[in-house]
C-alpha cells in the first residue's frame, strides 16, 4: 500500500510556531513519527509539504494512479481552499483529514473545513497521533 501524506502551509514551522498550540516538536520530528508508524504498519509513505496552494493541488493530482490513499492536513487552506477540495474529489482516492489542534474549539473562521468534505475519516486535535490513526485507518480501509 502506497500512501501520500500532504501537509499545508506553516507546518514546516512546527517547533517554532505558536508552541502553546502546536507543541515543541519540529516538522522533522513529525516526519520521523509518520515514517516510523508507516514502517510498523508495513505501508509505504511519501510525505509532501508546501506553503503554496497550487503546489498542494499539483501533488494531490500526481497521486492519481500512484497512491492508494491521501492523508491531508491542509493547515490554513483547510478553511479557504475549494481548489484543494476539488483536487481531492478529482483523484477520488480514500482520504483522511488530520489537524493537530481541535479546530472545532478554536476561532469561528476555523470551523469550516472544505477539504474535510472530500474526506471519509477525520482525526482532529490528537497532535502527531492523528497522523498515526489516519495511517491505521488507511491500512484498514484503503485498497492496495
Ligand atoms: C491546523 C489547524 C489550522 O486551522 C491552522 O491554520 C494550521 C494547522 C492544525 O493542524 O491544527 O496551520 O491544520
Coordinates of N, CA and C and ligand atoms in Angstrom, one line a residue:
X1 N 0.8 -1.2 0.0 CA 0.0 0.0 0.0 C 0.9 1.3 0.0
X2 N 0.6 2.2 -0.9 CA 1.3 3.4 -1.0 C 0.4 4.6 -0.6
X3 N 0.9 5.3 0.4 CA 0.1 6.4 0.9 C 0.8 7.8 0.7
X4 N 0.0 8.8 0.4 CA 0.6 10.1 0.3 C 0.1 10.9 1.6
X5 N 1.1 11.6 2.2 CA 0.7 12.5 3.3 C 1.0 13.9 2.8
X6 N 0.0 14.7 2.9 CA 0.2 16.1 2.4 C 0.0 17.1 3.6
X7 N 1.0 18.0 3.7 CA 0.9 19.0 4.8 C 1.0 20.4 4.2
X8 N 0.1 21.2 4.7 CA 0.0 22.6 4.1 C 0.9 23.6 4.8
X9 N 0.6 24.9 4.6 CA 1.4 26.0 5.0 C 1.7 26.1 6.5
X10 N 2.9 26.4 6.8 CA 3.4 26.7 8.1 C 3.6 25.5 9.0
X11 N 3.3 24.3 8.5 CA 3.5 23.1 9.2 C 5.1 22.8 9.3
X12 N 5.8 23.4 8.3 CA 7.3 23.3 8.3 C 7.8 24.1 9.5
X13 N 7.0 24.9 10.1 CA 7.5 25.8 11.2 C 7.1 25.2 12.6
X14 N 6.7 23.9 12.6 CA 6.4 23.2 13.9 C 7.6 23.3 14.7
X15 N 7.4 23.5 16.0 CA 8.6 23.6 17.0 C 9.0 25.0 17.1
X16 N 8.6 25.9 16.2 CA 8.9 27.3 16.3 C 7.6 28.1 16.4
X17 N 6.6 27.7 15.6 CA 5.3 28.5 15.6 C 4.4 28.2 16.8
X18 N 3.8 29.2 17.4 CA 2.8 29.0 18.4 C 2.9 27.7 19.2
X19 N 4.0 27.6 20.0 CA 4.2 26.3 20.7 C 3.1 25.9 21.7
X20 N 2.4 27.0 22.2 CA 1.4 26.7 23.1 C 0.2 25.9 22.5
X21 N 0.1 26.1 21.1 CA -0.9 25.3 20.4 C -0.4 24.1 19.7
X22 N 0.8 24.2 19.1 CA 1.3 23.1 18.3 C 2.4 22.3 18.9
X23 N 2.9 22.7 20.1 CA 3.9 21.9 20.8 C 5.3 22.3 20.3
X24 N 6.3 21.6 21.0 CA 7.7 22.0 20.8 C 8.4 21.1 19.7
X25 N 7.7 20.0 19.3 CA 8.3 19.1 18.4 C 8.3 19.7 17.0
X26 N 9.4 19.4 16.2 CA 9.6 20.0 14.9 C 8.9 19.3 13.8
X27 N 9.0 19.9 12.6 CA 8.4 19.2 11.4 C 9.2 17.9 11.1
X28 N 10.5 18.0 11.4 CA 11.3 16.8 11.2 C 10.9 15.7 12.1
X29 N 10.6 16.0 13.4 CA 10.0 15.1 14.3 C 8.7 14.4 13.8
X30 N 7.9 15.3 13.2 CA 6.6 14.8 12.7 C 6.9 13.8 11.5
X31 N 7.8 14.1 10.6 CA 8.1 13.2 9.5 C 8.7 11.9 10.0
X32 N 9.5 12.0 11.1 CA 10.1 10.7 11.6 C 9.0 9.9 12.3
X33 N 8.1 10.6 13.0 CA 6.9 9.9 13.6 C 6.1 9.1 12.5
X34 N 5.8 9.8 11.4 CA 5.0 9.2 10.3 C 5.7 8.1 9.7
X35 N 7.0 8.2 9.4 CA 7.8 7.2 8.8 C 7.9 5.9 9.7
X36 N 8.1 6.2 11.0 CA 8.2 5.0 11.9 C 6.8 4.3 12.0
X37 N 5.7 5.0 12.1 CA 4.4 4.4 12.2 C 4.1 3.6 10.9
X38 N 4.5 4.2 9.7 CA 4.2 3.6 8.4 C 5.0 2.3 8.4
X39 N 6.3 2.3 8.8 CA 7.1 1.1 8.8 C 6.5 0.0 9.7
X40 N 6.0 0.4 10.9 CA 5.3 -0.6 11.8 C 4.1 -1.2 11.1
X41 N 3.4 -0.4 10.4 CA 2.2 -0.9 9.7 C 2.4 -1.6 8.4
X42 N 3.7 -1.5 7.9 CA 4.0 -2.1 6.6 C 3.4 -1.4 5.4
X43 N 3.3 -0.1 5.5 CA 2.8 0.7 4.4 C 3.9 1.6 3.9
X44 N 3.9 1.9 2.6 CA 4.8 2.9 2.0 C 4.2 4.3 2.2
X45 N 5.1 5.2 2.5 CA 4.5 6.6 2.6 C 5.4 7.6 2.0
X46 N 4.8 8.6 1.3 CA 5.5 9.7 0.8 C 5.0 11.0 1.5
X47 N 5.8 11.8 2.0 CA 5.4 13.0 2.8 C 5.7 14.2 2.0
X48 N 4.7 15.1 1.8 CA 4.9 16.3 1.0 C 4.4 17.5 1.8
X49 N 5.2 18.5 1.8 CA 4.8 19.8 2.5 C 5.0 20.9 1.5
X50 N 4.0 21.8 1.5 CA 4.2 23.1 0.7 C 3.5 24.2 1.4
X51 N 4.0 25.4 1.2 CA 3.3 26.6 1.7 C 2.4 27.2 0.6
X52 N 2.4 26.6 -0.6 CA 1.7 27.1 -1.8 C 0.5 26.2 -2.1
X53 N -0.7 26.9 -2.3 CA -1.9 26.2 -2.6 C -1.8 25.4 -3.9
X54 N -1.2 26.0 -5.0 CA -1.1 25.4 -6.3 C -0.2 24.1 -6.2
X55 N 0.9 24.2 -5.4 CA 1.8 23.0 -5.3 C 1.1 21.9 -4.6
X56 N 0.2 22.2 -3.6 CA -0.6 21.2 -2.9 C -1.5 20.5 -3.9
X57 N -2.2 21.3 -4.7 CA -3.1 20.8 -5.7 C -2.4 19.9 -6.7
X58 N -1.2 20.4 -7.2 CA -0.4 19.6 -8.1 C 0.0 18.2 -7.5
X59 N 0.4 18.2 -6.3 CA 0.8 17.0 -5.6 C -0.3 16.0 -5.5
X60 N -1.5 16.6 -5.1 CA -2.7 15.7 -5.0 C -3.0 15.1 -6.4
X61 N -3.0 15.9 -7.4 CA -3.2 15.4 -8.8 C -2.3 14.3 -9.1
X62 N -1.0 14.5 -8.8 CA 0.0 13.4 -9.1 C -0.2 12.1 -8.4
X63 N -1.0 12.2 -7.3 CA -1.3 10.9 -6.6 C -2.2 10.0 -7.4
X64 N -2.9 10.6 -8.4 CA -3.8 9.8 -9.2 C -3.0 8.7 -9.9
X65 N -3.4 7.4 -9.7 CA -2.7 6.3 -10.4 C -1.4 6.0 -9.7
X66 N -1.1 6.7 -8.6 CA 0.2 6.4 -8.0 C 0.0 6.0 -6.5
X67 N -0.9 6.6 -5.8 CA -1.1 6.3 -4.4 C -2.5 5.6 -4.2
X68 N -2.5 4.9 -3.0 CA -3.8 4.2 -2.7 C -4.6 5.0 -1.7
X69 N -4.1 6.1 -1.2 CA -4.9 7.0 -0.3 C -4.1 8.2 0.0
X70 N -4.8 9.2 0.5 CA -4.2 10.5 0.8 C -4.6 10.9 2.3
X71 N -3.6 11.2 3.0 CA -3.8 11.8 4.4 C -3.4 13.2 4.3
X72 N -4.3 14.1 4.7 CA -4.0 15.5 4.4 C -4.3 16.4 5.6
X73 N -3.3 17.3 5.9 CA -3.5 18.4 6.8 C -3.3 19.7 6.0
X74 N -4.4 20.2 5.5 CA -4.2 21.4 4.6 C -3.8 22.7 5.4
X75 N -3.7 22.6 6.7 CA -3.4 23.7 7.5 C -4.4 24.9 7.2
X76 N -3.9 26.1 7.1 CA -4.8 27.2 6.9 C -5.7 27.1 5.6
X77 N -5.2 26.4 4.6 CA -6.0 26.2 3.4 C -7.3 25.3 3.6
X78 N -7.3 24.6 4.8 CA -8.5 23.9 5.1 C -9.7 24.7 5.0
X79 N -9.5 26.0 5.5 CA -10.7 26.9 5.7 C -11.0 27.8 4.6
X80 N -10.2 27.7 3.5 CA -10.3 28.6 2.4 C -10.4 27.9 1.0
X81 N -9.8 26.7 0.9 CA -9.4 26.2 -0.4 C -10.4 25.3 -1.1
X82 N -11.2 25.8 -2.0 CA -12.1 25.0 -2.8 C -11.2 24.2 -3.8
X83 N -10.1 24.8 -4.2 CA -9.2 24.1 -5.1 C -8.7 22.8 -4.6
X84 N -8.3 22.8 -3.3 CA -7.8 21.5 -2.7 C -9.0 20.5 -2.5
X85 N -10.2 21.0 -2.2 CA -11.4 20.2 -2.1 C -11.6 19.5 -3.5
X86 N -11.6 20.3 -4.5 CA -11.8 19.8 -5.9 C -10.7 18.8 -6.3
X87 N -9.5 19.1 -6.0 CA -8.4 18.1 -6.3 C -8.6 16.8 -5.6
X88 N -9.0 16.8 -4.4 CA -9.3 15.6 -3.7 C -10.4 14.8 -4.3
X89 N -11.5 15.6 -4.7 CA -12.6 14.9 -5.4 C -12.2 14.4 -6.8
X90 N -11.3 15.1 -7.4 CA -10.9 14.7 -8.8 C -10.2 13.4 -8.8
X91 N -9.3 13.2 -7.8 CA -8.5 12.0 -7.8 C -9.3 10.8 -7.2
X92 N -10.3 11.2 -6.4 CA -11.2 10.2 -5.9 C -10.6 9.0 -5.2
X93 N -9.5 9.3 -4.4 CA -8.9 8.3 -3.6 C -9.4 8.4 -2.2
X94 N -9.3 7.3 -1.4 CA -9.7 7.4 0.0 C -8.8 8.5 0.7
X95 N -9.5 9.3 1.5 CA -8.8 10.5 2.0 C -9.2 10.7 3.5
X96 N -8.2 11.0 4.3 CA -8.3 11.2 5.7 C -7.8 12.6 6.0
X97 N -8.6 13.4 6.8 CA -8.2 14.7 7.2 C -7.6 14.7 8.6
X98 N -6.4 15.4 8.8 CA -5.8 15.4 10.1 C -5.6 16.9 10.5
X99 N -5.8 17.2 11.7 CA -5.4 18.5 12.3 C -4.8 18.2 13.7
X100 N -3.7 18.9 13.9 CA -3.0 18.7 15.2 C -3.9 19.2 16.3
X101 N -4.5 20.4 16.1 CA -5.3 21.0 17.1 C -6.8 20.7 16.9
X102 N -7.6 21.0 17.9 CA -9.0 20.7 17.7 C -9.7 22.0 17.1
X103 N -9.8 22.0 15.8 CA -10.3 23.2 15.1 C -11.7 23.6 15.5
X104 N -12.4 22.6 16.0 CA -13.8 22.8 16.4 C -13.9 23.7 17.7
X105 N -12.8 23.8 18.4 CA -12.8 24.6 19.7 C -12.0 25.9 19.5
X106 N -11.6 26.2 18.2 CA -10.8 27.4 18.0 C -11.7 28.5 17.4
X107 N -11.1 29.5 16.7 CA -11.8 30.7 16.2 C -12.9 30.2 15.2
X108 N -13.9 31.1 15.1 CA -15.1 30.8 14.2 C -14.6 30.5 12.8
X109 N -13.6 31.2 12.3 CA -13.1 31.0 10.9 C -12.5 29.7 10.6
X110 N -12.2 28.9 11.7 CA -11.6 27.6 11.6 C -12.7 26.5 11.6
X111 N -13.9 26.9 11.7 CA -15.0 25.9 11.9 C -15.3 25.2 10.6
X112 N -15.1 25.8 9.5 CA -15.4 25.3 8.2 C -14.2 24.6 7.6
X113 N -14.3 23.3 7.2 CA -13.3 22.6 6.5 C -13.7 22.2 5.1
X114 N -13.2 22.9 4.1 CA -13.5 22.5 2.7 C -12.9 21.1 2.4
X115 N -11.7 20.9 2.7 CA -11.0 19.7 2.3 C -11.7 18.5 3.0
X116 N -12.1 18.8 4.3 CA -12.8 17.7 5.0 C -14.0 17.1 4.3
X117 N -14.6 17.9 3.5 CA -15.8 17.5 2.7 C -15.5 16.3 1.8
X118 N -14.2 16.2 1.4 CA -13.9 15.1 0.5 C -13.2 14.0 1.2
X119 N -13.2 14.0 2.6 CA -12.5 13.0 3.4 C -13.5 12.1 4.1
X120 N -13.2 10.8 4.1 CA -14.0 9.8 4.8 C -13.7 9.6 6.2
X121 N -12.6 10.1 6.7 CA -12.2 10.0 8.1 C -11.5 11.3 8.5
X122 N -11.6 11.6 9.8 CA -11.2 12.9 10.4 C -10.5 12.6 11.7
X123 N -9.3 13.1 11.9 CA -8.5 12.9 13.1 C -8.1 14.3 13.6
X124 N -8.8 14.8 14.5 CA -8.7 16.2 14.9 C -8.3 16.4 16.3
X125 N -7.3 17.2 16.6 CA -6.9 17.5 17.9 C -6.2 16.5 18.7
X126 N -5.5 15.6 17.9 CA -4.8 14.5 18.6 C -3.3 14.6 18.5
X127 N -2.8 15.8 18.0 CA -1.4 16.0 17.8 C -0.9 15.0 16.8
X128 N 0.4 14.7 16.9 CA 1.0 13.8 15.9 C 0.3 12.5 15.8
X129 N -0.3 12.0 16.9 CA -1.1 10.7 16.9 C -2.2 10.7 15.9
X130 N -2.7 11.9 15.5 CA -3.7 11.9 14.5 C -3.3 11.3 13.2
X131 N -2.0 11.6 12.8 CA -1.4 11.0 11.6 C -1.3 9.5 11.8
X132 N -0.9 9.1 13.0 CA -0.8 7.6 13.2 C -2.1 6.9 13.0
X133 N -3.2 7.6 13.6 CA -4.5 7.0 13.5 C -5.0 7.0 12.0
X134 N -4.6 8.0 11.3 CA -5.0 8.1 9.9 C -4.3 7.0 9.1
X135 N -3.0 6.7 9.4 CA -2.3 5.6 8.7 C -3.0 4.3 9.0
X136 N -3.4 4.1 10.3 CA -4.1 2.9 10.7 C -5.4 2.8 9.9
X137 N -6.1 3.9 9.8 CA -7.4 3.9 9.1 C -7.2 3.5 7.7
X138 N -6.2 4.1 7.1 CA -5.9 3.7 5.6 C -5.6 2.3 5.5
X139 N -4.8 1.7 6.4 CA -4.4 0.3 6.3 C -5.7 -0.6 6.3
X140 N -6.7 -0.2 7.1 CA -7.9 -0.9 7.3 C -8.9 -0.7 6.1
X141 N -8.9 0.5 5.6 CA -10.0 0.9 4.7 C -9.6 1.2 3.2
X142 N -8.3 1.4 2.9 CA -7.9 1.6 1.5 C -7.6 0.3 0.8
X143 N -7.7 0.3 -0.5 CA -7.4 -0.9 -1.3 C -6.0 -0.8 -1.8
X144 N -5.1 -1.7 -1.6 CA -3.7 -1.6 -2.1 C -3.7 -2.1 -3.6
Ligands
LIG1 C1 -4.1 23.1 11.6 C2 -5.3 24.0 12.0 C3 -5.4 25.1 11.1 O1 -6.5 25.9 11.4 C4 -4.2 26.0 11.0 O2 -4.3 27.0 10.1 C5 -2.9 25.2 10.9 C6 -2.8 23.9 11.5 C7 -3.8 22.0 12.7 O3 -3.1 21.1 12.3 O4 -4.3 22.1 13.8 O5 -2.0 25.7 10.3 O6 -4.4 22.5 10.4

